XYZ file of C-alpha atoms in Angstrom:
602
model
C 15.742 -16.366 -16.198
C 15.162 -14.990 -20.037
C 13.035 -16.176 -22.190
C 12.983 -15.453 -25.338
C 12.009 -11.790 -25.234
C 11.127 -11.589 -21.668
C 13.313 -11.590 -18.260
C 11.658 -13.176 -15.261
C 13.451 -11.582 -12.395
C 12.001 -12.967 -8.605
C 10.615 -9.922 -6.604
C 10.968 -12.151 -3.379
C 8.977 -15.358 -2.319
C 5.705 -14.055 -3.415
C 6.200 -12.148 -7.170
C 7.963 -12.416 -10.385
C 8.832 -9.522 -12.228
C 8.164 -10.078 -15.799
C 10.832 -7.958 -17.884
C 10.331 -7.210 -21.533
C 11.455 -4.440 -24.180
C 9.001 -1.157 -24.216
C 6.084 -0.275 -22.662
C 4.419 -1.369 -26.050
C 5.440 -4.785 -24.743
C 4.539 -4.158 -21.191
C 0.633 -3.468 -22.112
C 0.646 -6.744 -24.296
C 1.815 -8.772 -21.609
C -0.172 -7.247 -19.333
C -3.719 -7.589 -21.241
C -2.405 -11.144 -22.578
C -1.886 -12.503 -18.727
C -5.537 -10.865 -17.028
C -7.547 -12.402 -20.304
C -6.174 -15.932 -18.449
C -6.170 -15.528 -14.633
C -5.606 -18.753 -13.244
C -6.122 -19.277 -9.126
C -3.482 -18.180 -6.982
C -2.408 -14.900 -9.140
C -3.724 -11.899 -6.913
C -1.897 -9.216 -8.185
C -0.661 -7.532 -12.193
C 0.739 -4.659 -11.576
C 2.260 -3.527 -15.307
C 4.416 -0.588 -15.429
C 7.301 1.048 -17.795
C 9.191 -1.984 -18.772
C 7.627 -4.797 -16.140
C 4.968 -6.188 -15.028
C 4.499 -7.214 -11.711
C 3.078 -10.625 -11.257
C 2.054 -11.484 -7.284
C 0.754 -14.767 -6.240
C -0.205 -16.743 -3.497
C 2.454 -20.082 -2.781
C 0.049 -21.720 -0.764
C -2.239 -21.865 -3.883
C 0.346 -21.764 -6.783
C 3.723 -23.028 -7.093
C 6.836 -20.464 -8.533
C 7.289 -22.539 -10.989
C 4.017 -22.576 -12.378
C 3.650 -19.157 -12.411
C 7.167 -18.574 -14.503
C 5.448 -21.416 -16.658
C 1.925 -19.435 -16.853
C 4.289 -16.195 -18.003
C 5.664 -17.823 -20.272
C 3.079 -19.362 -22.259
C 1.250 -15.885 -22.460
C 4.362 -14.341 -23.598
C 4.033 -12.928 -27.311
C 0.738 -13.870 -26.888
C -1.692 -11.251 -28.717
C -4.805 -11.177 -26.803
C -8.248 -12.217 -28.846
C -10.655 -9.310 -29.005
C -9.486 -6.964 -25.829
C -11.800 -4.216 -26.705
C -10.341 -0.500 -26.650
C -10.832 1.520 -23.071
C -13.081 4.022 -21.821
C -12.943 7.323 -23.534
C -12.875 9.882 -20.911
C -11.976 13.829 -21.434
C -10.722 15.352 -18.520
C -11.033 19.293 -18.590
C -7.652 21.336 -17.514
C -7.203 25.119 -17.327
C -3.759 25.307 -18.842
C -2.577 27.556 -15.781
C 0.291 25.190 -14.164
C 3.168 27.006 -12.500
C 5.845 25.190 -15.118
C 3.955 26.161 -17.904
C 6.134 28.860 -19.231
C 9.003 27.634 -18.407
C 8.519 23.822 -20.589
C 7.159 25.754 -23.320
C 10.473 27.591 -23.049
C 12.633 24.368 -22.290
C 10.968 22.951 -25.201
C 11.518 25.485 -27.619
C 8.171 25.902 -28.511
C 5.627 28.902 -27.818
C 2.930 27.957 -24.798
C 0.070 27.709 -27.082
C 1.943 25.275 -29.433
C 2.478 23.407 -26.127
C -1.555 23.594 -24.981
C -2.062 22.827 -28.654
C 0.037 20.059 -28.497
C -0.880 18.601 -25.018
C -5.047 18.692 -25.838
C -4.705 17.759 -29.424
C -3.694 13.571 -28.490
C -5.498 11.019 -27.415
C -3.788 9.296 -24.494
C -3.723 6.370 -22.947
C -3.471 5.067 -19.070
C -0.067 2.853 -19.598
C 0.147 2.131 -15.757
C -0.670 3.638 -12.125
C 1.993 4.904 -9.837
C 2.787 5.795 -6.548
C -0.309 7.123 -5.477
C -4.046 5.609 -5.787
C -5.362 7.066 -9.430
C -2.123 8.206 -10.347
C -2.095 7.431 -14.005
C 0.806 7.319 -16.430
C -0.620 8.185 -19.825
C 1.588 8.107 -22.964
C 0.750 8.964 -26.478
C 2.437 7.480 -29.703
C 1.434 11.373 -30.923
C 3.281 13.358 -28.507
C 6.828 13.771 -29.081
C 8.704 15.372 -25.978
C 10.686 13.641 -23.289
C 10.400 16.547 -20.924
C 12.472 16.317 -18.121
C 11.704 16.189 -14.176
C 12.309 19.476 -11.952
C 16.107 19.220 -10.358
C 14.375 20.065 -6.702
C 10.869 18.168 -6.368
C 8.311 20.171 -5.327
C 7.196 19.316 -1.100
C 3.403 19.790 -2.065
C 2.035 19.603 -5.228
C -1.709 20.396 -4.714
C -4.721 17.816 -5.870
C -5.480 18.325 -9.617
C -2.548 19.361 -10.868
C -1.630 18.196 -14.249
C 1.918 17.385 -15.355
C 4.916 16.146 -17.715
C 7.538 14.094 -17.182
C 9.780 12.134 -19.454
C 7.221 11.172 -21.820
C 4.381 11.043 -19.695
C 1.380 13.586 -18.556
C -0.373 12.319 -15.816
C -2.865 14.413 -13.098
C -2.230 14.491 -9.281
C -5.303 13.067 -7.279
C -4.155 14.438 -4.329
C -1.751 16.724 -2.593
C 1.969 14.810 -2.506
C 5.364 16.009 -2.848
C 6.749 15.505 -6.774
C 8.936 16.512 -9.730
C 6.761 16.781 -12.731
C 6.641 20.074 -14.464
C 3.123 21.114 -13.684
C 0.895 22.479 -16.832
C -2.316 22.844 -15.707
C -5.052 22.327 -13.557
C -8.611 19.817 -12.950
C -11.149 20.028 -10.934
C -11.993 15.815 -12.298
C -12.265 13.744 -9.202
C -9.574 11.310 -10.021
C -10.032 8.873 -7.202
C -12.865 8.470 -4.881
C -12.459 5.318 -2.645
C -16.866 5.251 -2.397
C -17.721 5.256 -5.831
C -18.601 1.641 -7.419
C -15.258 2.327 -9.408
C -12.988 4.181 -7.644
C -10.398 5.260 -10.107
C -11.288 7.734 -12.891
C -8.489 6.646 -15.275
C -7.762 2.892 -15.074
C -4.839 0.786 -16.849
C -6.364 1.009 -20.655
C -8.574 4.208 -20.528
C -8.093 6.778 -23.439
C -7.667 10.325 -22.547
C -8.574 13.761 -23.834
C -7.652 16.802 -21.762
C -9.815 19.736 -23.068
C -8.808 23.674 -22.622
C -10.969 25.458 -20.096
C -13.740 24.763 -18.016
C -15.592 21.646 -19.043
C -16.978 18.613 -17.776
C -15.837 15.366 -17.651
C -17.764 13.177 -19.780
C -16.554 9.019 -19.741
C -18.709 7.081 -21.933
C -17.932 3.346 -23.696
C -18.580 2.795 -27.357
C -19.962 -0.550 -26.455
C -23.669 -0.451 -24.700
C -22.634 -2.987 -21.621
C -21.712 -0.301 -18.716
C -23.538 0.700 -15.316
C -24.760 4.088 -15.279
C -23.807 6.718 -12.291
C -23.401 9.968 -11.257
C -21.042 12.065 -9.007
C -17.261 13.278 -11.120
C -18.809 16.715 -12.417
C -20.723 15.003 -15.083
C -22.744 11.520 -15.851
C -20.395 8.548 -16.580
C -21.407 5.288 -17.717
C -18.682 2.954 -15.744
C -17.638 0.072 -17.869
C -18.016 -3.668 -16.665
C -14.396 -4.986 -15.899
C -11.748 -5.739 -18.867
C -8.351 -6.995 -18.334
C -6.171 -4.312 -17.503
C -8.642 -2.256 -15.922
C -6.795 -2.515 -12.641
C -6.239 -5.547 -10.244
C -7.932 -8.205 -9.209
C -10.585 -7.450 -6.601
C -11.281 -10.231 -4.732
C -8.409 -12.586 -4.809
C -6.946 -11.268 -1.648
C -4.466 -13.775 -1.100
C -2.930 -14.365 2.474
C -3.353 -10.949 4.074
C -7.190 -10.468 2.841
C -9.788 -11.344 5.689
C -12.358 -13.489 4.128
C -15.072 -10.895 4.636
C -14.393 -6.702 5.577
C -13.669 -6.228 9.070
C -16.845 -5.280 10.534
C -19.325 -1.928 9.564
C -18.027 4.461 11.317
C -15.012 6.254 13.676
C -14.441 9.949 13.717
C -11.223 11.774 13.841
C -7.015 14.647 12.317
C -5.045 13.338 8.954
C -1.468 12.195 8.814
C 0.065 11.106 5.784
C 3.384 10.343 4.470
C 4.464 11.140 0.759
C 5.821 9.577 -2.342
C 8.345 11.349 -4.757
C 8.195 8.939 -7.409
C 10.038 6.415 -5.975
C 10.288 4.985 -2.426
C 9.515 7.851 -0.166
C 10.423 7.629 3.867
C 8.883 10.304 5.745
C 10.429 10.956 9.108
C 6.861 10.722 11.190
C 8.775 11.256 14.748
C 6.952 8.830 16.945
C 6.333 6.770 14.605
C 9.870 5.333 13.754
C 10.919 2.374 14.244
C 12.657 -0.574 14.689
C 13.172 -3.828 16.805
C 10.404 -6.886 16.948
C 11.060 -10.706 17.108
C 10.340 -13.788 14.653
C 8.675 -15.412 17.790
C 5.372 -13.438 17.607
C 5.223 -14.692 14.108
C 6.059 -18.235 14.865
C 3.583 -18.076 17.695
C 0.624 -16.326 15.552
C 1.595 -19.445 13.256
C 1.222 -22.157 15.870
C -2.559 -20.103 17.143
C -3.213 -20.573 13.246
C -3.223 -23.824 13.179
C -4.241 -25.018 16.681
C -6.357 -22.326 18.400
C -9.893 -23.053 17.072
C -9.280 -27.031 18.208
C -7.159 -26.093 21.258
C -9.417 -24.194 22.970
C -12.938 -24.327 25.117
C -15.279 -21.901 24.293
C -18.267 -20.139 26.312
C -21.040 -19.333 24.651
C -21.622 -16.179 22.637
C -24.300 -13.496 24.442
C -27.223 -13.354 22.021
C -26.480 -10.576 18.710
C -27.991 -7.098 19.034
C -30.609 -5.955 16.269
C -28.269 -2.947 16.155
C -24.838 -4.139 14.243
C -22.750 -1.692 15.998
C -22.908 -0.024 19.563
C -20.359 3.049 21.666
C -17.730 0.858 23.426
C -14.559 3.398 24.335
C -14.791 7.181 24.284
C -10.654 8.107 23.816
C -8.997 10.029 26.415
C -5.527 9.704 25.125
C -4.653 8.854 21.719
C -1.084 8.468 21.914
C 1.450 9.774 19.700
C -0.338 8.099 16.521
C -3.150 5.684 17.104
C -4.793 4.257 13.611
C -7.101 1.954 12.738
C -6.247 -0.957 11.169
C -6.928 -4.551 9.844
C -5.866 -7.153 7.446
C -5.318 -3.945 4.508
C -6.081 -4.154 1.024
C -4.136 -6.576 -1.075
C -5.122 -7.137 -4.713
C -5.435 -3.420 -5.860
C -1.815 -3.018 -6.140
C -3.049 -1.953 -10.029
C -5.430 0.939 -9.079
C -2.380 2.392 -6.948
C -3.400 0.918 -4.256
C -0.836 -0.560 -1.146
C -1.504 -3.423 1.008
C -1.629 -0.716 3.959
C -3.383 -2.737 7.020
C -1.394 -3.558 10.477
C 2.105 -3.739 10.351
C 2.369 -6.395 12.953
C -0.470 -9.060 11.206
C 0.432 -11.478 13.939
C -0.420 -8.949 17.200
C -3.599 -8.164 15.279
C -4.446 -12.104 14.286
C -3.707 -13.186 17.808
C -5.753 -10.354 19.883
C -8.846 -10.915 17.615
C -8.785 -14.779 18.157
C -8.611 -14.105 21.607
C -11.573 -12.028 22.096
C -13.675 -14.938 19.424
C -13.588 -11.971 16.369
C -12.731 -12.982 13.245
C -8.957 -12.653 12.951
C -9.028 -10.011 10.374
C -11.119 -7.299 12.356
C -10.477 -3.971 13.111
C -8.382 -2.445 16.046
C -6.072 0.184 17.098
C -2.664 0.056 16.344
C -0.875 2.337 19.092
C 2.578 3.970 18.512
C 4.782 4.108 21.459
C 1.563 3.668 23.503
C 0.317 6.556 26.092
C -3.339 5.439 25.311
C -6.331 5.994 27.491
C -9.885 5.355 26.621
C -13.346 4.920 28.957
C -15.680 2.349 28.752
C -19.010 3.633 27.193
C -20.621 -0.072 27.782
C -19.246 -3.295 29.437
C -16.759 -4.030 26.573
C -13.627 -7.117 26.065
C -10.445 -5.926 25.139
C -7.098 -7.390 24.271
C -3.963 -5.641 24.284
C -1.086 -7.372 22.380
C 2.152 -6.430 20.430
C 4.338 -4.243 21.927
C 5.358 -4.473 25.592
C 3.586 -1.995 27.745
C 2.295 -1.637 31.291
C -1.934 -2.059 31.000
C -3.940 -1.414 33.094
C -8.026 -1.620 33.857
C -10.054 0.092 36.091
C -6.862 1.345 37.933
C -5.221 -2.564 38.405
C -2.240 -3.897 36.688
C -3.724 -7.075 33.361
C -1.783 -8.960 31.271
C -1.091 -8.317 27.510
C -2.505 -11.331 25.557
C -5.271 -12.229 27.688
C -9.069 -10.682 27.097
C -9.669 -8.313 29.642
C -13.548 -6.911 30.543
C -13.757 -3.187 31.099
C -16.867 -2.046 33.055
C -18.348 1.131 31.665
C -17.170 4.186 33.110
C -13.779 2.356 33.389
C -10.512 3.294 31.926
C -8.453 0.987 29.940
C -4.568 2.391 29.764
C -1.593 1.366 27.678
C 1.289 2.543 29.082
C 4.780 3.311 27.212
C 5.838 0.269 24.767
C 9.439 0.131 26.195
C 10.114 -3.200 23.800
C 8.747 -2.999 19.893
C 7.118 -0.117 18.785
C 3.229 -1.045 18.372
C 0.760 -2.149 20.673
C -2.805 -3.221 19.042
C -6.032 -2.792 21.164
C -8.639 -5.209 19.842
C -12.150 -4.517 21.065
C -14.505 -7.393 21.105
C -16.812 -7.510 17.745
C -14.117 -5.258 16.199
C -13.574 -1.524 15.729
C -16.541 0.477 13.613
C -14.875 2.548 10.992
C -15.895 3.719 7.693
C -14.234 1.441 4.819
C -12.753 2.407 1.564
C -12.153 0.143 -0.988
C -12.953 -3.435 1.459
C -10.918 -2.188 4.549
C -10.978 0.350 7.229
C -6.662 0.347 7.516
C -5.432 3.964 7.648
C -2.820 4.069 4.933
C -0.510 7.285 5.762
C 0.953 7.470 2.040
C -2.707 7.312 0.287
C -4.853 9.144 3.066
C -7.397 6.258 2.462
C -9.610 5.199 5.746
C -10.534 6.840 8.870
C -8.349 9.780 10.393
C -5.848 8.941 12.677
C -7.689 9.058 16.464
C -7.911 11.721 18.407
C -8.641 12.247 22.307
C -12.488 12.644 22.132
C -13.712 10.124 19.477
C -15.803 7.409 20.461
C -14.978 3.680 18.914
C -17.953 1.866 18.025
C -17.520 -2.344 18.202
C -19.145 -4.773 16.150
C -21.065 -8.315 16.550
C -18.467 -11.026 17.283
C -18.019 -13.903 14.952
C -17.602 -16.572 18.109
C -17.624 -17.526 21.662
C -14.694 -16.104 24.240
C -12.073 -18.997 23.925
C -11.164 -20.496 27.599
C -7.256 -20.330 27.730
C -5.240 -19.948 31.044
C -2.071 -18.296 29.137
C -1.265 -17.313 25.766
C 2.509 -18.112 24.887
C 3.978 -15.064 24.002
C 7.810 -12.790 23.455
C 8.853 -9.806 24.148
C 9.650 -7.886 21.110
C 14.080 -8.060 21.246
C 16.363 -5.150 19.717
C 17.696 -7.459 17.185
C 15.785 -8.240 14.300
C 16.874 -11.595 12.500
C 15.021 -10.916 8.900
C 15.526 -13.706 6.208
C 15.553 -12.410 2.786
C 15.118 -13.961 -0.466
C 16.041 -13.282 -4.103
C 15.254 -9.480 -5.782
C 15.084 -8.378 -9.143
C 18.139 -5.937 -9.274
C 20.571 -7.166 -7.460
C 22.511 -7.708 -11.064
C 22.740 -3.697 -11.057
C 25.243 -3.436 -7.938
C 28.535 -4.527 -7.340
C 29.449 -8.313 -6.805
C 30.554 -7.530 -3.113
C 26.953 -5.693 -2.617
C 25.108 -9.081 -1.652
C 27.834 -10.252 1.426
C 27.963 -6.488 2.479
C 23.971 -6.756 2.662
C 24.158 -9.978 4.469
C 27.347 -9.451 6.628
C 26.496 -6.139 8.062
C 24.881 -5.252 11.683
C 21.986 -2.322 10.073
C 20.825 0.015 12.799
C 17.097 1.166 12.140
C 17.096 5.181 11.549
C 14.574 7.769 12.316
C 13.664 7.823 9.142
C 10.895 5.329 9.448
C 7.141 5.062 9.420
C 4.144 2.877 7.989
C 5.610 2.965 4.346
C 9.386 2.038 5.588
C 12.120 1.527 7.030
C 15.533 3.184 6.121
C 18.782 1.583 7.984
C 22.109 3.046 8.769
C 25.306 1.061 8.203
C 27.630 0.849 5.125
C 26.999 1.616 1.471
C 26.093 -0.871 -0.761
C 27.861 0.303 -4.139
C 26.100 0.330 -7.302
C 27.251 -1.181 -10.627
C 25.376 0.927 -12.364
C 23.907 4.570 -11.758
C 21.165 4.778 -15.243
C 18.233 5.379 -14.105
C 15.640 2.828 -13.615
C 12.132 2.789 -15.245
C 9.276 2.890 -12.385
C 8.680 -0.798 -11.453
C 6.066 -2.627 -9.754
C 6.928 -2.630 -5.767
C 6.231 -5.082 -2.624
C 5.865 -4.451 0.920
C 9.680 -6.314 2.342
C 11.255 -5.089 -0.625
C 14.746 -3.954 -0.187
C 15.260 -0.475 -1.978
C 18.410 1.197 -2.681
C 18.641 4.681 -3.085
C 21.606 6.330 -4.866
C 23.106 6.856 -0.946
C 23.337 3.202 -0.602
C 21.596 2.332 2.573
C 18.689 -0.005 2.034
C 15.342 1.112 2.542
C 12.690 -1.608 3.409
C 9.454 -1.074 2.247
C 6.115 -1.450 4.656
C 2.579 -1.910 4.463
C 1.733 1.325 3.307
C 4.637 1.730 1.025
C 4.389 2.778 -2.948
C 3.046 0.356 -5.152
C 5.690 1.213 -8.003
C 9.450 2.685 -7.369
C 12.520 3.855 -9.275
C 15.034 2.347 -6.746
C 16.740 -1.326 -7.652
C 15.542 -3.637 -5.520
C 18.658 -5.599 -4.116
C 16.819 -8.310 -2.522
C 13.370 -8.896 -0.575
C 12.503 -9.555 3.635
C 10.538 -12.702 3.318
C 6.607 -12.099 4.403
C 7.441 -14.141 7.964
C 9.749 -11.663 9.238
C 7.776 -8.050 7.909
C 5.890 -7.790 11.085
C 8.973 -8.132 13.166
C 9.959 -5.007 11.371
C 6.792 -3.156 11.704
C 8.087 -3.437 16.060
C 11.935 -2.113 14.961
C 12.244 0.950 16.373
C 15.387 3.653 16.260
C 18.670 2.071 17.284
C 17.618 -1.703 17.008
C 19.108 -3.836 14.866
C 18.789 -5.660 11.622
C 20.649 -8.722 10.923
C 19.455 -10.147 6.784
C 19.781 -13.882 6.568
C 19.811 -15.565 2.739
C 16.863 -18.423 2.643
């Protein structure tokens, strides 16, 4: 659909991409749509030539969204006052520095001249929480990327590409030519605002050893301390990165309850739609049943069921439940994740399989959004430091308490000093253990998920750490049986309309929807890449970064789709051919190597 100056292109059942000319465009748009938020929009993610738009259907139709884009379209904001001035300091020591100067035809202190004497500005985040793209209208070079990315490019590091500069919050693979170097904190997931250089912010970078000093020209601003130097952190403006609160479907109406210790994991992002290969934690193969089921306990559980009464709350909030003696291959912590900061850089993250999570809280009277394992490939073992209710669901695995066989799906008590074991998942991929008053784990940002691609929330567990539960939010429910599926090695995953699929050939679409996919090895918590045939391109330009959604198809130049998960980039560089509806993404987060995926048009 275009509209005067402006494509609206759907990015599945759940976003519109709003297309327009320049990036000059993009940040009018952008600032134009968050000065008029109305209910059901949870999500602006602007970028080089889009802006993401995500909303919530149960509280906003499509159409009234394209209708909302359209009326702000053109539109010059009233009044948006300028961003935060903040000066980063860099020691102009990067590896590539010689080597652009030289590519550039310029001598390296023309090129430090050059780079500190702008003023910047934060056009958009990208793949990685407090990545910032920063352009200036002053700065004249379109430098290009490094043939071979880089495999680690260490925290700090500050870069060019195209015409951008941007700084590296932490260590990830990537192609920029580095410069220089910070020592600016650039995100910090405790601080009252977590990202050093929103959407909108103005940038110095000054030579040598310095601090960083943020400061608004207007007086409104909360003082604090803690990035090398005071900062006065300015009260919310549109652009300034999400919208914190909204939530939409995924969000739990309050944080899954109050620490965990434990060894990181994470995957990486090369600009685009990175797929680490994480070993055990591949996958493929899950079923659209647990979803329809975690639908029907939705809407009939609470009335359904007979509860007991809850024991009387502790004074203390949390108390020692399981001390791990296993961990698994990869056991995280997860909840509902973190929608809404898709802005900041931030992914959804949370449990890949929302239903197995949903269902084994309800069972155990949490709130359906609190925080449990999730267990890849299962092997877990962990003793009971107190009397403590667990629920095992997801996955199919042998379980067993206090050496005798339980059922998966049912709450289950666990003396202390008595083990409770999850055996191999031989069907799906994930079993969640959901502890009754929910997992203790530090938060970052409103959740305690692990997300693998940011490194935000508590380190993968390890034999050893002891999980702390919560207080409970209700009574035990009284059920004889919960109806529940084993998790099949075909996946059935409807898909609806992308953004891109005008940039492959006509026969692209039937192959996508004809063809029997096999899940890879290359999979983890940020996707899933299938095997099967290629899906030609019509056209091989590159494609400006673009705002990204967890389902959404990817093609990379091989042309074998790449389905994005929970913890997947918020922005990519890869066309988007089409989009898994939000239904079948927790069937996916079961598939595991050699299953099947079978896309069905809705």
């Amino acid at each position: 659909m275009v509209t005067g100056d402006i494509a609206l292109r759907p990015m599945g059942e759940r976003a519109v991409l709003a297309e327009v000319a320049d990036l000059a465009s993009v940040l009018t748009l952008h600032a134009a749509l968050a000065a008029d938020v109305p209910d059901g929009i949870d999500d602006l993610v602007p970028a080089a030539r889009t802006v993401l738009v995500v909303f919530d259907p149960r509280r906003i139709t499509p159409a009234a969204v394209r209708a909302w884009i359209t009326s702000r379209a053109g539109r010059t904001p009233d009044a948006i006052a300028p961003g935060s001035l903040v000066e980063v300091p860099v020691r102009y020591d990067g590896a590539d520095l010689q080597s652009t100067a030289e590519l550039l035809g310029i001598p390296v202190s023309d090129l430090v001249a050059r780079h500190a004497g702008v003023e910047w500005t934060v056009a958009f985040t990208g793949f990685a929480p407090g990545f910032a793209y920063l352009v200036s209208a002053a700065w004249p070079y379109d430098v290009p990327r490094l043939a071979e990315p880089r495999t680690r490019v260490p925290a700090g590091a500050v870069g060019l590409a195209g015409g951008f500069s941007g700084a590296y919050p932490r260590e990830t693979p990537g192609g920029w030519r580095l410069i220089g170097t910070t020592d600016a904190v650039l995100f910090d997931p405790d601080a009252a605002t977590p990202v050093l250089l929103p959407p909108q912010a103005r940038v110095r970078f000054v030579p040598a050893p310095a601090r960083i000093a943020a400061a608004r020209e207007e007086p409104a601003g909360i003082a604090r301390e803690g990035r090398g130097a005071r900062e006065v952190a300015p009260i919310a403006q549109p652009g300034s990165g999400g919208l914190p609160g909204r939530g939409g479907a995924d969000a739990a109406e309050v944080s899954s309850p109050p620490g965990i210790s434990s060894a990181a994991k994470t995957s990486s992002d090369l600009g685009a739609a990175a797929i680490a290969d994480v070993g055990a934690d591949a996958g493929a193969g899950a079923n659209a049943a647990a979803a329809a089921a975690a639908a029907d306990a939705d809407a009939d559980a609470g009335a359904a069921l007979i509860a007991i009464p809850a024991p009387p709350a502790s004074a203390d909030p949390s108390r020692p439940a399981l001390r791990v003696v296993a961990a698994g291959a990869f056991t995280t912590v997860q909840d509902l994740g973190r929608p809404g900061r898709a802005a900041l850089g931030v992914s959804r993250s949370g449990a890949l399989d929302r239903a197995a999570l949903r269902i084994g809280n309800r069972l155990l009277g949490n709130d359906e959004g609190a925080a449990a394992l999730e267990i890849v490939m299962g092997g877990f073992t962990a003793r009971a430091e107190t009397d403590t209710w667990v629920c095992v669901t997801g996955g199919l695995a042998e379980i067993g308490v206090d050496g005798r066989a339980v059922s998966a799906y049912a709450p289950q008590r666990v003396p202390a000093g008595a083990e409770v074991r999850i055996g191999p998942v031989t069907a799906g991929l994930r079993a969640y253990l959901a502890v009754r008053g929910g997992v203790v784990a530090p938060a970052a940002l409103g959740s305690r998920a692990r997300d693998v691609l940011a490194g935000l929330g508590p380190d993968p567990v390890r034999a050893g750490d002891v999980l702390s539960a919560g207080t409970t939010a209700s009574a035990i429910p009284v059920l004889d049986v919960f109806p529940w599926s084993v998790p099949g090695p075909l996946i059935e995953a409807p898909i609806a309309a992308g953004p891109r699929a005008d940039r492959f050939a006509p026969e692209a679409l039937g192959t996508l929807g004809a063809a029997m996919w096999t899940v890879s090895s290359h999979a983890d918590r940020v996707g899933v890449r299938l095997d099967g045939p290629e899906l030609v391109r019509a056209r091989h330009d590159e494609l400006p970064s673009e705002g990204m959604r967890p389902g959404a198809i990817q093609v990379p130049p091989h042309g074998r789709p790449v389905v994005l998960l929970a913890d997947g980039p918020v922005t990519g560089g890869y066309p988007v051919i089409a989009v898994v509806t939000d239904a079948a993404i927790d069937a996916l987060g079961q598939a595991r190597p050699g299953d099947r995926v079978r896309f069905r048009g809705v």
